[in-house]
mmCIF file of C-alpha atoms in Angstrom:
data_model
loop_
_atom_site.group_PDB
_atom_site.id
_atom_site.type_symbol
_atom_site.label_atom_id
_atom_site.label_comp_id
_atom_site.label_asym_id
_atom_site.label_seq_id
_atom_site.Cartn_x
_atom_site.Cartn_y
_atom_site.Cartn_z
ATOM 1 C CA MET W 229 83.616 82.692 52.410
ATOM 2 C CA ASN W 230 83.085 86.430 51.986
ATOM 3 C CA ARG W 231 79.347 86.041 52.659
ATOM 4 C CA PHE W 232 80.121 84.208 55.893
ATOM 5 C CA LEU W 233 82.483 86.961 57.085
ATOM 6 C CA ILE W 234 79.986 89.699 56.196
ATOM 7 C CA ALA W 235 77.202 87.853 58.034
ATOM 8 C CA ALA W 236 79.378 87.383 61.120
ATOM 9 C CA LEU W 237 80.381 91.050 61.090
ATOM 10 C CA ALA W 238 76.768 92.192 60.726
ATOM 11 C CA THR W 239 75.650 89.933 63.579
ATOM 12 C CA THR W 240 78.398 91.296 65.804
ATOM 13 C CA MET W 241 77.455 94.885 65.020
ATOM 14 C CA VAL W 242 73.787 94.231 65.784
ATOM 15 C CA ALA W 243 74.390 92.238 68.987
ATOM 16 C CA THR W 244 76.992 94.555 70.579
ATOM 17 C CA PRO W 245 74.618 97.403 71.606
ATOM 18 C CA THR W 246 72.075 94.865 72.877
ATOM 19 C CA LEU W 247 74.658 93.156 75.104
ATOM 20 C CA ALA W 248 76.030 96.463 76.354
ATOM 21 C CA ALA W 249 72.559 97.698 77.390
ATOM 22 C CA ALA W 250 71.583 94.462 79.122
ATOM 23 C CA GLN W 251 72.982 95.493 82.540
ATOM 24 C CA PRO W 252 71.835 98.896 83.852
ATOM 25 C CA TYR W 253 74.287 100.906 85.930
ATOM 26 C CA ARG W 254 73.469 100.764 89.621
ATOM 27 C CA GLY W 255 76.205 102.974 91.019
ATOM 28 C CA PRO W 256 79.209 101.837 93.009
ATOM 29 C CA ALA W 257 78.867 98.375 94.506
ATOM 30 C CA HIS W 258 79.816 99.579 97.968
ATOM 31 C CA ASN W 259 76.999 102.142 98.235
ATOM 32 C CA SER W 260 73.492 100.735 98.128
ATOM 33 C CA ALA W 261 70.116 101.694 99.509
ATOM 34 C CA HIS W 262 67.339 99.411 100.641
ATOM 35 C CA THR W 263 63.871 99.952 101.991
ATOM 36 C CA VAL W 264 62.807 98.826 105.448
ATOM 37 C CA VAL W 265 59.246 98.764 106.764
ATOM 38 C CA GLN W 266 59.047 99.511 110.477
ATOM 39 C CA GLN W 267 56.047 99.452 112.797
ATOM 40 C CA ARG W 268 55.515 102.744 114.559
ATOM 41 C CA GLY W 269 52.660 104.105 116.687
ATOM 42 C CA HIS W 270 49.883 104.373 114.049
ATOM 43 C CA GLY W 271 50.967 101.812 111.469
ATOM 44 C CA PRO W 272 53.793 100.787 109.171
ATOM 45 C CA VAL W 273 56.327 103.399 108.082
ATOM 46 C CA VAL W 274 58.635 102.987 105.105
ATOM 47 C CA VAL W 275 62.205 104.018 105.900
ATOM 48 C CA LYS W 276 64.961 104.166 103.295
ATOM 49 C CA GLN W 277 68.369 103.224 104.686
ATOM 50 C CA ASN W 278 71.758 103.500 103.080
ATOM 51 C CA THR W 279 74.241 100.750 103.678
ATOM 52 C CA ARG W 280 77.813 101.766 103.056
ATOM 53 C CA TYR W 281 80.823 99.566 102.755
ATOM 54 C CA ARG W 282 83.429 100.289 105.393
ATOM 55 C CA ALA W 283 86.941 99.136 104.849
ATOM 56 C CA PRO W 284 88.206 96.831 107.581
ATOM 57 C CA ALA W 285 90.574 98.366 110.096
ATOM 58 C CA VAL W 286 94.206 97.972 109.134
ATOM 59 C CA GLN W 287 96.168 95.592 111.313
ATOM 60 C CA TYR W 288 99.745 96.840 111.435
ATOM 61 C CA ARG W 289 102.521 94.355 112.021
ATOM 62 C CA SER W 290 105.546 95.184 114.093
ATOM 63 C CA ASN W 291 107.560 91.986 113.814
ATOM 64 C CA TRP W 292 108.651 90.865 110.373
ATOM 65 C CA ARG W 293 110.674 87.680 109.993
ATOM 66 C CA LYS W 294 113.039 86.450 107.330
ATOM 67 C CA GLY W 295 111.255 84.453 104.630
ATOM 68 C CA GLU W 296 107.815 86.041 105.096
ATOM 69 C CA ARG W 297 106.053 87.964 102.349
ATOM 70 C CA PHE W 298 106.161 91.696 103.047
ATOM 71 C CA ASP W 299 102.893 93.599 102.629
ATOM 72 C CA SER W 300 103.254 97.381 102.624
ATOM 73 C CA ARG W 301 99.625 97.806 103.748
ATOM 74 C CA GLN W 302 100.503 96.160 107.065
ATOM 75 C CA ALA W 303 103.618 98.251 107.679
ATOM 76 C CA ARG W 304 103.364 101.306 109.897
ATOM 77 C CA ASN W 305 105.223 104.378 108.482
ATOM 78 C CA TYR W 306 105.964 102.512 105.238
ATOM 79 C CA ARG W 307 108.451 104.158 102.921
ATOM 80 C CA GLN W 308 111.460 103.202 100.893
ATOM 81 C CA ILE W 309 114.665 104.310 102.621
ATOM 82 C CA ASP W 310 118.183 105.114 101.480
ATOM 83 C CA TYR W 311 120.768 102.867 103.135
ATOM 84 C CA ARG W 312 123.401 105.642 103.140
ATOM 85 C CA GLN W 313 121.433 107.656 105.688
ATOM 86 C CA TYR W 314 121.547 104.970 108.384
ATOM 87 C CA ARG W 315 124.470 103.391 110.186
ATOM 88 C CA GLY W 316 124.633 99.638 110.010
ATOM 89 C CA LEU W 317 123.021 99.324 106.586
ATOM 90 C CA LYS W 318 125.142 98.168 103.697
ATOM 91 C CA ALA W 319 124.245 98.532 100.044
ATOM 92 C CA PRO W 320 121.398 96.157 99.232
ATOM 93 C CA PRO W 321 122.081 93.327 96.795
ATOM 94 C CA ARG W 322 120.749 93.659 93.280
ATOM 95 C CA GLY W 323 116.987 93.090 93.266
ATOM 96 C CA TYR W 324 116.476 94.177 96.895
ATOM 97 C CA HIS W 325 115.700 97.452 98.642
ATOM 98 C CA TYR W 326 115.258 98.714 102.182
ATOM 99 C CA VAL W 327 111.864 99.820 103.452
ATOM 100 C CA GLN W 328 110.745 101.265 106.753
ATOM 101 C CA SER W 329 108.145 99.499 108.856
ATOM 102 C CA GLY W 330 107.643 101.327 112.131
ATOM 103 C CA ASN W 331 111.143 101.740 113.597
ATOM 104 C CA ASP W 332 112.570 98.775 111.687
ATOM 105 C CA ALA W 333 114.523 98.678 108.439
ATOM 106 C CA VAL W 334 113.480 95.678 106.365
ATOM 107 C CA LEU W 335 115.420 94.322 103.379
ATOM 108 C CA VAL W 336 112.805 93.165 100.859
ATOM 109 C CA GLY W 337 113.029 91.552 97.432
ATOM 110 C CA ILE W 338 111.665 94.002 94.863
ATOM 111 C CA THR W 339 109.793 91.514 92.691
ATOM 112 C CA SER W 340 109.017 88.758 95.176
ATOM 113 C CA GLY W 341 108.279 90.814 98.292
ATOM 114 C CA ILE W 342 110.079 88.262 100.472
ATOM 115 C CA VAL W 343 111.838 89.588 103.582
ATOM 116 C CA ALA W 344 115.568 88.900 103.442
ATOM 117 C CA ALA W 345 116.630 90.662 106.672
ATOM 118 C CA VAL W 346 115.182 92.778 109.482
ATOM 119 C CA PHE W 347 117.141 95.464 111.328
ATOM 120 C CA ALA W 348 115.099 96.140 114.450
ATOM 121 C CA SER W 349 114.856 99.617 115.996
ATOM 122 C CA LEU W 350 117.320 101.099 113.537
ATOM 123 C CA ILE W 351 115.163 104.110 112.644
ATOM 124 C CA ARG W 352 114.231 106.648 115.283
#
């Protein structure tokens, strides 16, 4: 049994550097360069072009509804707010908090992210 364990350990120690070196580092996945051959006046010209990943434009939402999943990346002016600073807001139930989305106060479940209530145009 000991011989089997020693052999397995030795194989692991020998194979680990080989597996780690199998994939060379190519930089970040979103930045890459490729070569393009273009025809210009006197013959082909090799041009190196960089292609960069651009994040898609953020689509902000202005109308949240009860029961939807709240995504803070889609909320304009997102921040957690204190209910005591605004009239009309009562203390949130346990497990919920108020967040700002644009001019609205939204009551959201902390762990689930489900919208429980929307108070429209409460924040100026």
